[in-house]
Structures are given as structure tokens and as C-alpha cells.
């Protein structure tokens, strides 16, 4: 996230996160990762679709913490520091499909013998 450390601590407590949790209020890591900042230029239709999907999943937007204009993404980095999967969000709510991510990372999905390319 990009909020202050106490916000990350509250998030971890609220959602029972037990793994390491990091935050970067300076946004340096976002720039290094190539994640964009801004409204994302998304269409009203796509943004609305993302909002409906989140609400159906039981997620509601709370008070914004950190930089609301910083778009996120997903980076899967192995223990040697190699980026194994990257997705930079184009707009708020633009998340990669988890099944797609796991297909790209078969060793994480429990199907090591699965061929991919």
C-alpha cells in the first residue's frame, strides 16, 4: 500500500494478515514497478463494472488512505528477485484474474507438472 505505517498495521489487524505487510508513502516502489498515477483514463462503464464486482464480492470503498490517485498492480517476485508475473492497473479496480496469475505461476498453484508457455 501507500498509506502510513500505522494504516498498514490497522489493515493487518482488521483483516488478520499474518504475513509481512509493507507500505511506501513515498511512492518510489510504484514508480520503479512502472505503476501509473492518475485517474487511469478508464471509461465510466469499466469503472462502474469494477465497482459492481467489488460490491458483489462484499467489498465497499471506505475512507481513502494514502494517495488515492496512485494506481496499483501485482508483481510476483521469486526468492532470487526475478519478476515472474507483472500486471499494472490501467484504472481503479483493474485487477488480474487470479486463475490467469496461477496459470503463469504453476509452482504456486500446486500443479508443478502443468506445462505452460
CSV table of C-alpha atoms in Angstrom, one decimal:
chain,number,residue,atom,x,y,z
A,1,UNK,CA,0.0,0.0,0.0
A,2,UNK,CA,1.0,3.6,0.0
A,3,UNK,CA,-0.5,4.8,3.3
A,4,UNK,CA,1.4,5.5,6.5
A,5,UNK,CA,2.8,2.5,8.5
A,6,UNK,CA,0.0,2.8,11.2
A,7,UNK,CA,-2.6,2.4,8.4
A,8,UNK,CA,-0.9,-0.9,7.2
A,9,UNK,CA,-0.9,-2.1,10.8
A,10,UNK,CA,-4.6,-1.4,11.1
A,11,UNK,CA,-5.2,-3.2,7.8
A,12,UNK,CA,-3.3,-6.2,9.1
A,13,UNK,CA,-5.3,-6.3,12.3
A,14,UNK,CA,-8.7,-5.7,10.6
A,15,UNK,CA,-8.1,-8.5,8.0
A,16,UNK,CA,-6.0,-10.9,10.0
A,17,UNK,CA,-2.9,-10.6,7.8
A,18,UNK,CA,-0.1,-12.5,9.4
A,19,UNK,CA,2.5,-12.3,6.5
A,20,UNK,CA,4.8,-9.3,6.2
A,21,UNK,CA,3.0,-6.2,5.1
A,22,UNK,CA,4.8,-3.2,3.5
A,23,UNK,CA,3.8,0.3,2.7
A,24,UNK,CA,5.5,3.0,0.7
A,25,UNK,CA,4.1,6.5,1.3
A,26,UNK,CA,6.9,7.9,-0.9
A,27,UNK,CA,5.6,6.0,-3.9
A,28,UNK,CA,9.2,5.2,-5.0
A,29,UNK,CA,8.4,1.5,-5.4
A,30,UNK,CA,5.4,2.3,-7.5
A,31,UNK,CA,7.5,4.3,-9.9
A,32,UNK,CA,10.1,1.6,-10.1
A,33,UNK,CA,7.4,-1.0,-10.8
A,34,UNK,CA,6.0,1.2,-13.6
A,35,UNK,CA,2.7,1.7,-11.9
A,36,UNK,CA,0.9,4.7,-13.1
A,37,UNK,CA,-0.5,7.6,-11.1
A,38,UNK,CA,-3.8,9.4,-12.0
A,39,UNK,CA,-7.4,8.5,-12.7
A,40,UNK,CA,-6.2,6.0,-15.2
A,41,UNK,CA,-8.3,7.2,-18.0
A,42,UNK,CA,-10.8,4.4,-17.6
A,43,UNK,CA,-14.2,4.5,-19.1
A,44,UNK,CA,-17.2,5.2,-16.9
A,45,UNK,CA,-18.5,1.8,-17.9
A,46,UNK,CA,-15.4,-0.2,-16.9
A,47,UNK,CA,-15.0,1.7,-13.6
A,48,UNK,CA,-18.7,1.0,-12.9
A,49,UNK,CA,-18.2,-2.7,-13.7
A,50,UNK,CA,-15.3,-2.9,-11.3
A,51,UNK,CA,-17.3,-1.2,-8.6
A,52,UNK,CA,-20.3,-3.6,-9.0
A,53,UNK,CA,-17.9,-6.6,-9.0
A,54,UNK,CA,-16.3,-5.4,-5.7
A,55,UNK,CA,-19.7,-4.8,-4.1
A,56,UNK,CA,-21.0,-8.2,-5.1
A,57,UNK,CA,-17.8,-9.7,-3.5
A,58,UNK,CA,-18.7,-7.9,-0.3
A,59,UNK,CA,-16.1,-5.1,-0.7
A,60,UNK,CA,-17.1,-1.5,-0.1
A,61,UNK,CA,-15.0,1.6,-0.5
A,62,UNK,CA,-14.1,3.0,2.8
A,63,UNK,CA,-12.2,6.2,3.6
A,64,UNK,CA,-9.3,6.6,1.3
A,65,UNK,CA,-5.9,6.2,2.9
A,66,UNK,CA,-2.7,7.2,1.2
A,67,UNK,CA,-2.6,8.6,-2.3
A,68,UNK,CA,-6.0,7.9,-4.0
A,69,UNK,CA,-4.5,8.7,-7.4
A,70,UNK,CA,-1.8,6.0,-7.2
A,71,UNK,CA,-2.8,3.0,-9.3
A,72,UNK,CA,-1.5,-0.3,-8.2
A,73,UNK,CA,-0.9,-3.7,-9.7
A,74,UNK,CA,0.5,-7.1,-8.9
A,75,UNK,CA,4.1,-8.2,-9.0
A,76,UNK,CA,5.1,-11.8,-8.2
A,77,UNK,CA,8.8,-11.9,-7.4
A,78,UNK,CA,10.6,-15.1,-6.7
A,79,UNK,CA,13.3,-15.5,-4.0
A,80,UNK,CA,16.1,-14.6,-6.4
A,81,UNK,CA,14.4,-11.3,-7.2
A,82,UNK,CA,13.1,-12.3,-10.6
A,83,UNK,CA,9.7,-10.8,-11.6
A,84,UNK,CA,7.6,-13.9,-12.5
A,85,UNK,CA,4.3,-12.0,-13.2
A,86,UNK,CA,3.5,-8.4,-13.6
A,87,UNK,CA,0.2,-6.5,-14.0
A,88,UNK,CA,0.0,-2.7,-13.9
A,89,UNK,CA,-3.6,-1.5,-13.3
A,90,UNK,CA,-4.9,0.8,-16.0
A,91,UNK,CA,-7.6,2.2,-13.7
A,92,UNK,CA,-9.1,1.7,-10.3
A,93,UNK,CA,-10.4,-1.9,-9.9
A,94,UNK,CA,-8.3,-3.3,-12.8
A,95,UNK,CA,-7.0,-6.5,-11.2
A,96,UNK,CA,-5.6,-9.5,-12.9
A,97,UNK,CA,-7.7,-12.7,-12.9
A,98,UNK,CA,-6.3,-15.0,-10.2
A,99,UNK,CA,-6.7,-18.1,-12.4
A,100,UNK,CA,-4.5,-16.3,-15.0
A,101,UNK,CA,-1.9,-15.5,-12.5
A,102,UNK,CA,-1.8,-19.1,-11.2
A,103,UNK,CA,-1.6,-20.4,-14.8
A,104,UNK,CA,1.5,-18.3,-15.2
A,105,UNK,CA,2.9,-19.5,-11.9
A,106,UNK,CA,2.2,-23.2,-11.8
A,107,UNK,CA,4.6,-23.8,-9.0
A,108,UNK,CA,2.4,-21.7,-6.8
A,109,UNK,CA,-0.9,-23.3,-7.8
A,110,UNK,CA,0.1,-26.7,-6.8
A,111,UNK,CA,0.4,-28.1,-10.3
A,112,UNK,CA,4.1,-28.2,-10.9
A,113,UNK,CA,3.8,-30.7,-13.7
A,114,UNK,CA,1.5,-28.4,-15.7
A,115,UNK,CA,3.1,-27.2,-18.9
A,116,UNK,CA,2.8,-23.5,-19.8
A,117,UNK,CA,4.4,-21.2,-22.2
